[in-house]
Short mmCIF file of C-alpha atoms in Angstrom, two decimals:
data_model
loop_
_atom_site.label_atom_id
_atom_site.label_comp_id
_atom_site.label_asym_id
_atom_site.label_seq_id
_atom_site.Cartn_x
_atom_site.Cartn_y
_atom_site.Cartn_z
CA UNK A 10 0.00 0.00 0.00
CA UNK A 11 3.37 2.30 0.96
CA UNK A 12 4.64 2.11 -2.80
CA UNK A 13 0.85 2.47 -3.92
CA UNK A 14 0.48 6.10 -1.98
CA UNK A 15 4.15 7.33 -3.01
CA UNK A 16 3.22 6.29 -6.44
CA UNK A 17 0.41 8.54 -6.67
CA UNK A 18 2.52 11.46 -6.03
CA UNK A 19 3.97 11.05 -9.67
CA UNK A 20 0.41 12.35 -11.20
CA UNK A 21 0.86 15.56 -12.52
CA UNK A 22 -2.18 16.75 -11.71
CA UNK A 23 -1.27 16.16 -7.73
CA UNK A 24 2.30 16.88 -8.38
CA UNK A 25 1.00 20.78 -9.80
CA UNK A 26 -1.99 21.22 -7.02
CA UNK A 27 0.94 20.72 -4.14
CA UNK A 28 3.15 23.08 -5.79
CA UNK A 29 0.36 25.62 -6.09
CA UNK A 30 -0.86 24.93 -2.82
CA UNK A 31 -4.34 24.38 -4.20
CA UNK A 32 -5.45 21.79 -1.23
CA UNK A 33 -8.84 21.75 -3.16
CA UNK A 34 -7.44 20.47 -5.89
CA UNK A 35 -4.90 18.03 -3.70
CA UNK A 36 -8.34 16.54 -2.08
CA UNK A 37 -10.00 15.92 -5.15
CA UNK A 38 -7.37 14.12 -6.82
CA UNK A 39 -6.26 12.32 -4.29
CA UNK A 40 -9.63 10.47 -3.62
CA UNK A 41 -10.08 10.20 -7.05
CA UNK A 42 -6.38 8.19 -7.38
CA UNK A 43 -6.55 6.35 -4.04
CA UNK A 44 -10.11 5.38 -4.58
CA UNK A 45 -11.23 6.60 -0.80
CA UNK A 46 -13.80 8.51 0.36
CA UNK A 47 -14.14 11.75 2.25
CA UNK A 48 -14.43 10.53 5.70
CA UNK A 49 -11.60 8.47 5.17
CA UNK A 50 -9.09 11.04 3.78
CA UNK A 51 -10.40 13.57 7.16
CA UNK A 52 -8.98 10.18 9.19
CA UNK A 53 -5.42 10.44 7.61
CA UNK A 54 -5.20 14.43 8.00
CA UNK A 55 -7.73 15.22 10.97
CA UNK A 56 -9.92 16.75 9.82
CA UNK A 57 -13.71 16.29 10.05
CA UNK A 58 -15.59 14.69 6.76
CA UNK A 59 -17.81 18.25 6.39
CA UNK A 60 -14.19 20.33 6.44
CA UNK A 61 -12.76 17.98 3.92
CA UNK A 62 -16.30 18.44 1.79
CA UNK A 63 -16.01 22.22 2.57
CA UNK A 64 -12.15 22.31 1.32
CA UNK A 65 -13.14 20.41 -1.67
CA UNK A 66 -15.87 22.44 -3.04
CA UNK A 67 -13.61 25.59 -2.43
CA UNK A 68 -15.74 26.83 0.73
CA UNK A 69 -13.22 26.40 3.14
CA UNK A 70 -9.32 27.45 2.87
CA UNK A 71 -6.40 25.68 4.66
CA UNK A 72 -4.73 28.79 5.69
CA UNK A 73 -3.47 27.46 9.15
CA UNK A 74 0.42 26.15 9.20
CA UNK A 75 -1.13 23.56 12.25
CA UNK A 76 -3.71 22.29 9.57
CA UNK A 77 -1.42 22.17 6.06
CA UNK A 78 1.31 20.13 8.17
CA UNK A 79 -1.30 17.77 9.03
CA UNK A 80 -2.34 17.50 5.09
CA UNK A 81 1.67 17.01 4.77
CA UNK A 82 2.31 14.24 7.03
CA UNK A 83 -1.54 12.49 6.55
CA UNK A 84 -1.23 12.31 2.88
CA UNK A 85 2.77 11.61 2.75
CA UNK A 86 3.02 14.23 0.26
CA UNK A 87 7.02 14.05 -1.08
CA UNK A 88 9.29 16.41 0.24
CA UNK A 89 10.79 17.34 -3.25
CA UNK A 90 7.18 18.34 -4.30
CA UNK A 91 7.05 20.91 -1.50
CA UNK A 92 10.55 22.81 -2.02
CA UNK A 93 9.24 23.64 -5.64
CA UNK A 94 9.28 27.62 -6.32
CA UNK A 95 5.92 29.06 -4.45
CA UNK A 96 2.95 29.24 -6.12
CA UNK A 97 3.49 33.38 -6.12
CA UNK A 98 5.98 32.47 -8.60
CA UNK A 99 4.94 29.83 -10.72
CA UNK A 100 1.31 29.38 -10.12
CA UNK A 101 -1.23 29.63 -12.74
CA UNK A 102 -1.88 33.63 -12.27
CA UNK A 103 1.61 33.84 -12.78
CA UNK A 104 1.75 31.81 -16.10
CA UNK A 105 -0.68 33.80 -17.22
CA UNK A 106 1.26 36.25 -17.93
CA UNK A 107 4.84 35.06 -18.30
CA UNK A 108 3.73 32.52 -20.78
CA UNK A 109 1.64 35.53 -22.37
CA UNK A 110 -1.33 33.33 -23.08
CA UNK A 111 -4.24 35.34 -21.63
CA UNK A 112 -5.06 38.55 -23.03
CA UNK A 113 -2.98 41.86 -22.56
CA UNK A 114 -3.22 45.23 -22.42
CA UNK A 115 -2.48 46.43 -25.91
CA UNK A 116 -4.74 44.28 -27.46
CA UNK A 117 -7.94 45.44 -24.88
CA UNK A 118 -6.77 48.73 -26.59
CA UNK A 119 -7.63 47.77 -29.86
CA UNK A 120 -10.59 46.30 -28.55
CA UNK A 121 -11.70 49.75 -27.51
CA UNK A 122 -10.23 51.22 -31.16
CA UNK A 123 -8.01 53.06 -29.26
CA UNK A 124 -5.58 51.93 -31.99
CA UNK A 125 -6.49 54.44 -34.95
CA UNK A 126 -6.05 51.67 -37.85
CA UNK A 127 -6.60 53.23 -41.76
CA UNK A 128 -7.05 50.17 -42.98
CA UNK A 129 -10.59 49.43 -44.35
CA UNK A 130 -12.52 46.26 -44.22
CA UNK A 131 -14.87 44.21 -46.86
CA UNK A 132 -16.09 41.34 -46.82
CA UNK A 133 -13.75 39.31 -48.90
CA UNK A 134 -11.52 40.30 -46.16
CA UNK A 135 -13.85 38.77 -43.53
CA UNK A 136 -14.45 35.18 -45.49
CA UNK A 137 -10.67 34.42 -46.02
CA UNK A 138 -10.19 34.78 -42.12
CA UNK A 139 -13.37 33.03 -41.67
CA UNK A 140 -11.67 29.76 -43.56
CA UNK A 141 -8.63 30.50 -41.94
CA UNK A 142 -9.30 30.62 -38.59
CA UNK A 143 -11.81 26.99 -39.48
CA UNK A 144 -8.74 25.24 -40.85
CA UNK A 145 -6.41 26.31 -37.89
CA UNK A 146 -9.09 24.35 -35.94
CA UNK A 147 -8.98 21.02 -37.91
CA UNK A 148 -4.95 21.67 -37.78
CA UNK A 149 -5.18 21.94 -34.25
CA UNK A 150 -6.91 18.48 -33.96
CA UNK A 151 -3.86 16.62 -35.81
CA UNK A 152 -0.79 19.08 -34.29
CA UNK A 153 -2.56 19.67 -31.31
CA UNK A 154 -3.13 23.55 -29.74
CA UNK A 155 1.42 24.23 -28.46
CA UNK A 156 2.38 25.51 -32.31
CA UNK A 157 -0.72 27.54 -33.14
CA UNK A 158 -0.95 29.63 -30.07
CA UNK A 159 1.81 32.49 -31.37
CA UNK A 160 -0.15 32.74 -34.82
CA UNK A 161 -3.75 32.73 -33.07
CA UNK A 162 -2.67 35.79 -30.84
CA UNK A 163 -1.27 37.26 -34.23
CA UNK A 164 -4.44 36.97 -36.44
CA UNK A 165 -6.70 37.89 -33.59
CA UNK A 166 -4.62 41.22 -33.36
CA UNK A 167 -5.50 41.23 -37.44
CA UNK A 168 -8.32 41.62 -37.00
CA UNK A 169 -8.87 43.70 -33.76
CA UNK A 170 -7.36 46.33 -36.53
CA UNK A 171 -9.98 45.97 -38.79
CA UNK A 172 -12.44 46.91 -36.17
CA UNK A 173 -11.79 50.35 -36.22
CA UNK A 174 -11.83 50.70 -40.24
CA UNK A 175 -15.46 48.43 -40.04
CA UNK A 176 -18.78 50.26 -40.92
CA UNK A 177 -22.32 48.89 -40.53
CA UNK A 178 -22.55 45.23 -40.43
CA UNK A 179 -19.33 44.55 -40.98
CA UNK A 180 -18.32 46.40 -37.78
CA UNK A 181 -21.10 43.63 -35.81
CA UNK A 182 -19.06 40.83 -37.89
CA UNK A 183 -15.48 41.75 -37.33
CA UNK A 184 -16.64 41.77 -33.11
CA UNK A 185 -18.47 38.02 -33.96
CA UNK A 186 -15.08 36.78 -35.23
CA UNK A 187 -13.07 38.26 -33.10
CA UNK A 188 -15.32 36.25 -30.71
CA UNK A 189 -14.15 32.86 -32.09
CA UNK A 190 -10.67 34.03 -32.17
CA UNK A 191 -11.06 34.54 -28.95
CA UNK A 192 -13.02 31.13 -27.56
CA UNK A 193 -10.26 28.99 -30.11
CA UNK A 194 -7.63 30.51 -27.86
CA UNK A 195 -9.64 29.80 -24.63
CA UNK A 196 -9.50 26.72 -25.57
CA UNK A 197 -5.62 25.97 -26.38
CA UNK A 198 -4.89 27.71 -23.05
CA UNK A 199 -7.16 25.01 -21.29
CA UNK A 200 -5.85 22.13 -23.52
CA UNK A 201 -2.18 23.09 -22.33
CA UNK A 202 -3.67 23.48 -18.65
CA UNK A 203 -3.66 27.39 -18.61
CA UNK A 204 -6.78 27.44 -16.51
CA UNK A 205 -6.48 31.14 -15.54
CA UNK A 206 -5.38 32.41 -19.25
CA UNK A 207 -8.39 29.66 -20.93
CA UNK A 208 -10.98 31.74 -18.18
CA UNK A 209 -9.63 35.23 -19.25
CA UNK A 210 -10.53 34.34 -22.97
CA UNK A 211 -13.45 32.79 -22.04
CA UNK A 212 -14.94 35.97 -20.47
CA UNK A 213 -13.43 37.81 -23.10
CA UNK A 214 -14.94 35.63 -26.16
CA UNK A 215 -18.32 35.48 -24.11
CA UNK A 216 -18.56 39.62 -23.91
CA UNK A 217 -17.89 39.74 -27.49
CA UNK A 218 -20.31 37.27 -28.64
CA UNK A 219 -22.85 39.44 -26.68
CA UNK A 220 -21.90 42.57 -27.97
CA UNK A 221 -22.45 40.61 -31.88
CA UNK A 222 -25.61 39.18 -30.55
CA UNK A 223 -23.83 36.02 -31.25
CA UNK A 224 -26.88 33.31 -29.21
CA UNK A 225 -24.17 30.13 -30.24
CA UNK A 226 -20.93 31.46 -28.96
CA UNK A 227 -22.31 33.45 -25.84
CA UNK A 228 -23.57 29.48 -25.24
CA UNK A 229 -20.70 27.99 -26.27
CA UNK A 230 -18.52 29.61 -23.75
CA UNK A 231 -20.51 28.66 -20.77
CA UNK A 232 -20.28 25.21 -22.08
CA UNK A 233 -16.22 24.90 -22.32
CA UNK A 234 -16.13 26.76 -19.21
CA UNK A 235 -18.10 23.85 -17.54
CA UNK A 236 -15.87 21.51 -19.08
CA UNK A 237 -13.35 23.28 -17.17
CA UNK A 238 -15.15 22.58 -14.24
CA UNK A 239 -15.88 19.20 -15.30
CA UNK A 240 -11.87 18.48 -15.56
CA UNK A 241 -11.19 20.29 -12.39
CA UNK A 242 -13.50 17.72 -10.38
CA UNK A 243 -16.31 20.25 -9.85
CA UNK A 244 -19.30 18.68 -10.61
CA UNK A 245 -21.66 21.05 -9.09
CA UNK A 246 -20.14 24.01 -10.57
CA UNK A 247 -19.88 22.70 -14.25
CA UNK A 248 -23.99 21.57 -13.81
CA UNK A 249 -24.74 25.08 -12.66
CA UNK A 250 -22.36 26.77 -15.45
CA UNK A 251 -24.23 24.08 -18.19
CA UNK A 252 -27.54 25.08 -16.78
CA UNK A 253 -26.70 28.82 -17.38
CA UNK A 254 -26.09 28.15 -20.79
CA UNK A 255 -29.00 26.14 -21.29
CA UNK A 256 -31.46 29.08 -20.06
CA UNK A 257 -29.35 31.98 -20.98
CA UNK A 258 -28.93 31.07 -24.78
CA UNK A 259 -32.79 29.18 -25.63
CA UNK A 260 -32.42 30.72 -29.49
CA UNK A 261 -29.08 28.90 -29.72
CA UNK A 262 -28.76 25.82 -32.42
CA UNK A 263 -29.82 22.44 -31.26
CA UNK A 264 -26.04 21.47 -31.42
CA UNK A 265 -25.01 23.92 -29.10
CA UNK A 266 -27.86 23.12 -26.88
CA UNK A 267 -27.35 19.47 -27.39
CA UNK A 268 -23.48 20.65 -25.98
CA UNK A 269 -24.39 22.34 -23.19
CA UNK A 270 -27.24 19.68 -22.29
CA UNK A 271 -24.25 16.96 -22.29
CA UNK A 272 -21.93 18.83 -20.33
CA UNK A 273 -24.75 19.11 -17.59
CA UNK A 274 -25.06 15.64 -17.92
CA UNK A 275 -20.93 15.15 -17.34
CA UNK A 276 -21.55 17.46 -14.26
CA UNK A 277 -24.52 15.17 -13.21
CA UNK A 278 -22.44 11.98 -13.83
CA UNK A 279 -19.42 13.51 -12.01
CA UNK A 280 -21.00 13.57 -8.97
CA UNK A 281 -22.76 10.73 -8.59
CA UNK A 282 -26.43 11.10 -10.05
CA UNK A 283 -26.78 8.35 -12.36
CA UNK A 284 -30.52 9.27 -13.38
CA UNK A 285 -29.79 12.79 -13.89
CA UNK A 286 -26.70 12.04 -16.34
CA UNK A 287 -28.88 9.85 -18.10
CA UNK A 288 -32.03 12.25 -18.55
CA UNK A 289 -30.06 14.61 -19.83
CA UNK A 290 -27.79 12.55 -22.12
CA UNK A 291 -31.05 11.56 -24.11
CA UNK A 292 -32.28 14.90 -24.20
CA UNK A 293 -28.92 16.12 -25.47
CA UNK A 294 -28.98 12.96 -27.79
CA UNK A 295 -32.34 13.86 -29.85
CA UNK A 296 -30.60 17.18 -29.85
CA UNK A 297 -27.42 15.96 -31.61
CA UNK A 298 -30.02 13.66 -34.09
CA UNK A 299 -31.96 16.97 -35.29
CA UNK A 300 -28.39 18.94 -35.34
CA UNK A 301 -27.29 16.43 -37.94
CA UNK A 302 -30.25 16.91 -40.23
CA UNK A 303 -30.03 20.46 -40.29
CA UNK A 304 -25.98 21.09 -40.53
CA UNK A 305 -26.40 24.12 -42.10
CA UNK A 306 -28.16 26.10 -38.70
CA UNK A 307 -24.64 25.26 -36.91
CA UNK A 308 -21.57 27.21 -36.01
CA UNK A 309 -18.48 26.63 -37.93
CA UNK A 310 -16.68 25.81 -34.44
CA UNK A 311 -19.39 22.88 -34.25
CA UNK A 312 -18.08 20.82 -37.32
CA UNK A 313 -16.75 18.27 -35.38
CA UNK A 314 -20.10 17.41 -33.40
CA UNK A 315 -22.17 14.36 -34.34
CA UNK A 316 -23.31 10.91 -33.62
CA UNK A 317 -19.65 9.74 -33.12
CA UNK A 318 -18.72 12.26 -30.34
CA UNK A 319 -21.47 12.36 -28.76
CA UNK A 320 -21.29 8.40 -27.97
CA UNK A 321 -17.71 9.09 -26.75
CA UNK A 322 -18.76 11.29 -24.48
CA UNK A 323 -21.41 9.05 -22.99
CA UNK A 324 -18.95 7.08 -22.81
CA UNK A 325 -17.11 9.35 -20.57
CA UNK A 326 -20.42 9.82 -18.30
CA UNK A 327 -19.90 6.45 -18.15
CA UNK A 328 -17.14 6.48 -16.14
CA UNK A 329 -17.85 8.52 -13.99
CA UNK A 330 -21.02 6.38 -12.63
CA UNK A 331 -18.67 3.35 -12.68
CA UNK A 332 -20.26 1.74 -15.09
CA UNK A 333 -17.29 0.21 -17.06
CA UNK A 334 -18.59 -2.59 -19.89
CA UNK A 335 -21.19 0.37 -20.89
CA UNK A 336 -18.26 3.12 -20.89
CA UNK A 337 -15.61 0.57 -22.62
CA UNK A 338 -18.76 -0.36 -25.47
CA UNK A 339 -19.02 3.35 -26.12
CA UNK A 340 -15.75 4.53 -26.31
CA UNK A 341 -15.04 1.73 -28.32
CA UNK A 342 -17.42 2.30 -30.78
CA UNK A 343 -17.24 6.08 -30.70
CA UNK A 344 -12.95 5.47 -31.36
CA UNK A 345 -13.75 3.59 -34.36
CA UNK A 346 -15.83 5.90 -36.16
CA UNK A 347 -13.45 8.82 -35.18
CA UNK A 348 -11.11 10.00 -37.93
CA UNK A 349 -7.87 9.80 -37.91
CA UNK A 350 -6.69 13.04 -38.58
CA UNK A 351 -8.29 13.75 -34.66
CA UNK A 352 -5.37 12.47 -33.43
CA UNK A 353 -5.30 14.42 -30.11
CA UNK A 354 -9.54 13.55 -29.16
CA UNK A 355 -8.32 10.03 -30.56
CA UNK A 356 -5.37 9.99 -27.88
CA UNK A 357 -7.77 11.48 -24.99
CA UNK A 358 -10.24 8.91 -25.81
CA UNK A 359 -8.23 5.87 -26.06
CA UNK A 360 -6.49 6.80 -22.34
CA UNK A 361 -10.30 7.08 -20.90
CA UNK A 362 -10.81 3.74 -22.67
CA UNK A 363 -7.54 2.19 -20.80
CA UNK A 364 -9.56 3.54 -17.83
CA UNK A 365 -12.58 2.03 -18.82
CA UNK A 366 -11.02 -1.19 -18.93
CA UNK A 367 -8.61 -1.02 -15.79
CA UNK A 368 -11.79 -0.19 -13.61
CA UNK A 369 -13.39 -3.32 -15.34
CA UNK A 370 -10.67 -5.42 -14.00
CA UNK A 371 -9.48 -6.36 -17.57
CA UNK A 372 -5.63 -4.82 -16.42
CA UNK A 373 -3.93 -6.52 -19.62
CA UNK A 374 -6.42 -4.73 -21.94
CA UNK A 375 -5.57 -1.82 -20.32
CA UNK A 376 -2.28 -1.70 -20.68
CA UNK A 377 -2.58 -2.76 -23.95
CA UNK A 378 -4.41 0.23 -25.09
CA UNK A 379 -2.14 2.51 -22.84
CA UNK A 380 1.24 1.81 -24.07
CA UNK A 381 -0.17 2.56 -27.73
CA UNK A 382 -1.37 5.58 -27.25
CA UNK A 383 1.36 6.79 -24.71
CA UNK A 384 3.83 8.66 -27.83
CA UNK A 385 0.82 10.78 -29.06
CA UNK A 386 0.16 11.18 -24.95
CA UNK A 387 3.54 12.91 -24.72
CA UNK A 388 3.62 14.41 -28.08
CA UNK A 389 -0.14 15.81 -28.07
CA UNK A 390 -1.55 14.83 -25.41
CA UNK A 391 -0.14 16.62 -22.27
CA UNK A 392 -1.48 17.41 -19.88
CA UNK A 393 -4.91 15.98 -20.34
CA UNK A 394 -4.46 12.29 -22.22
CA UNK A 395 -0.81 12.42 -19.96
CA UNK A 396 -2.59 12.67 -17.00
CA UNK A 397 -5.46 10.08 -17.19
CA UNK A 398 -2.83 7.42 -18.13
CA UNK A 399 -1.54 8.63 -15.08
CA UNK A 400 -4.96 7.94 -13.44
CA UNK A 401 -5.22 4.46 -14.75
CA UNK A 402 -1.98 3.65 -13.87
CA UNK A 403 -3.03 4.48 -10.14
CA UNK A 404 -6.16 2.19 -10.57
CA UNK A 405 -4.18 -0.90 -11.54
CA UNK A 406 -1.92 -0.01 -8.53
CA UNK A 407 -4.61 0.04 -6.26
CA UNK A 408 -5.89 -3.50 -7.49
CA UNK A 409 -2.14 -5.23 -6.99
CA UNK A 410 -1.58 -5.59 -10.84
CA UNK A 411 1.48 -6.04 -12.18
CA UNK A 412 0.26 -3.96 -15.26
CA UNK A 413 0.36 -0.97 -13.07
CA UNK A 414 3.91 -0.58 -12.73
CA UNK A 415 4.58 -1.37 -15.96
CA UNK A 416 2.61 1.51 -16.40
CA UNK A 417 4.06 3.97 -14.10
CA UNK A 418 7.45 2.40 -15.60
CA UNK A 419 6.25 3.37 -18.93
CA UNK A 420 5.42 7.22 -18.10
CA UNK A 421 8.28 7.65 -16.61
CA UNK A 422 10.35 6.46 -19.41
CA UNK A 423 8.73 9.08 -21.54
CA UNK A 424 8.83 11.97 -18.96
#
């Protein structure tokens, strides 16, 4: 059980929460990884199971040195991950602007047309950045989001100096796409684990795509900003953020309903509520049917939504609820009618599916699938696909397979 614990320590998703001090975070993942519950975990660190709930769901705040070196010693957190720079320094406010992912000052300027641009806008102008900013987005499926973030920043700058030579409609269109620019980035800031910058664009996108009257990507944002939820382990705040998008957006297309219905249903599954999940997985399902017979009422962002994705991410619903042959059958099935050219969904889905099958017991399986799709993991993948290989790793540990440190052996190998 010893080599179990210190082997959960090499998850990068607890290896980054100690380092930013984010005992939230350090709770959540924990559990998760040592498969215990809350009362349990307030046993190793005493602490009461309602403090542990209230530290979880960010309502309570370890700010006493008595209580952290409690967490320290209860949890056996390494003393290498604690002597990392503080999280002043290399947290993920701090990121946010050394990395310069999030948005800056100069270009909120041009925002406001404080930059006095001549040049003059038509709409020729407007459909070539249209198709370019769509095939960035099917590049960024096969490349993945680390080599397009310098030339997104670049072209949204384009054309936030265009806005002040718009007139008319096209002034309404050049804020709509400057929207999308905006909610692409959001999302290669999350996909690179940039939570702070991927919220800054968020809000940003979201205030533009209400100043265009833009129904789809005001809803669209609330959506990806519950998935952020979702993949921080906050189930009740990703349900409430779906919900908001749900009511806030009702003259939005049925695919980006049908989004924001599953990512309730994600938030549902997350925590627990089997019934819920599934209620709203077949409302968001007839959603998804009528989206596909009417492709041309959706969003250019929404190309890659259908039949296929949406089974993969029942799939991942699946999970959640512990129900593994029904979450291995979907992701399955929902991997085989997935392109290739998505090769970093196809990498995040096949590590889900190695979970699938370690929590079903079948440990050779798993390992199977994870050691194939470990190179894109690395290449692509990170930290997202990396760090639920990590997560089934730590399942087969906790059931005494062998497969699990062949596992760990294998992630380390590839750093």
């Amino acid at each position: 059980m010893g080599d179990h614990i210190q082997a959960l320590w090499a998850h990068p998703r607890l290896a980054s929460a100690v380092a930013a001090e984010d005992w939230a975070a350090v709770f959540r993942v924990y559990r998760r990884l040592a498969g215990i519950s809350q009362t349990r975990l307030g046993q190793l660190v005493g602490l009461a199971q309602p403090d542990v709930s209230g530290i979880e769901r960010e309502r309570r705040r370890v700010t006493s040195v008595e209580v952290r070196q409690r967490v320290v010693e209860g949890l056996g957190i390494p003393a290498e991950l604690l002597h990392r720079d503080s999280p002043v320094e290399s947290g993920p406010v701090a990121r946010l602007f050394s990395a310069g992912m999030g948005p800056d000052d100069d270009l909120l300027a041009r925002v406001t047309s404080a930059v006095k641009a001549e040049t003059r806008v038509d709409t020729a102008t407007l459909d070539w950045l249209d198709r370019l900013l769509a095939e960035h987005r099917r590049s960024e499926d096969l490349i993945g989001s680390r080599p397009l973030v310098d030339v997104m920043r670049q072209q949204l700058r384009t054309v936030m100096d265009l806005y002040a030579g718009a007139r008319g409609p096209l002034s309404e269109r050049v804020v709509r796409l400057a929207a999308e620019h905006a909610q692409f980035l959001a999302w290669m800031a999350q996909d690179q684990g940039e939570s702070a910058a991927a919220l800054a664009w968020y809000d940003r996108s979201h205030e533009w795509a209400l100043e265009a009257g833009d129904a789809n990507m005001a809803c669209t944002t609330l959506s990806m900003k519950a998935h952020m939820a979702w993949s921080g382990g906050l189930g009740i705040r990703c349900v409430r953020l779906a919900e908001a998008a749900r009511w806030a957006s009702p003259q939005a297309s049925r695919g980006v309903r049908g989004m924001a219905a599953q990512m309730a249903a994600r938030g549902h599954a997350q925590n627990g509520e089997r019934d819920a999940a599934h209620r709203l997985l077949e409302e968001a399902q007839g959603l998804v049917a009528h989206a596909a017979d009417c492709p041309e009422d959706e969003p250019p962002w929404m190309y890659f939504y259908g039949e296929t994705w949406f089974t993969l991410q029942r799939g991942m619903a699946d999970l959640h609820v512990k129900e593994w042959q029904a979450a291995i059958g979907n992701l399955t099935t929902g991997l085989d009618g997935l392109a290739e050219h998505y090769r970093r969904d196809k990498t995040w889905y096949r590590s889900c599916l190695a979970h699938g099958l370690a929590g079903a017991g079948e440990a050779a399986e798993s390992l199977e699938v994870a050691l194939n799709c470990l190179p894109d993991a690395a290449a692509v993948g990170r930290p997202h696909s990396w760090n639920e290989l990590h997560t089934t790793a730590a399942v087969l540990l906790r059931q005494g397979a062998k497969e699990g440190r062949e596992l760990t052996g294998a992630l380390k190998r590839y750093g």
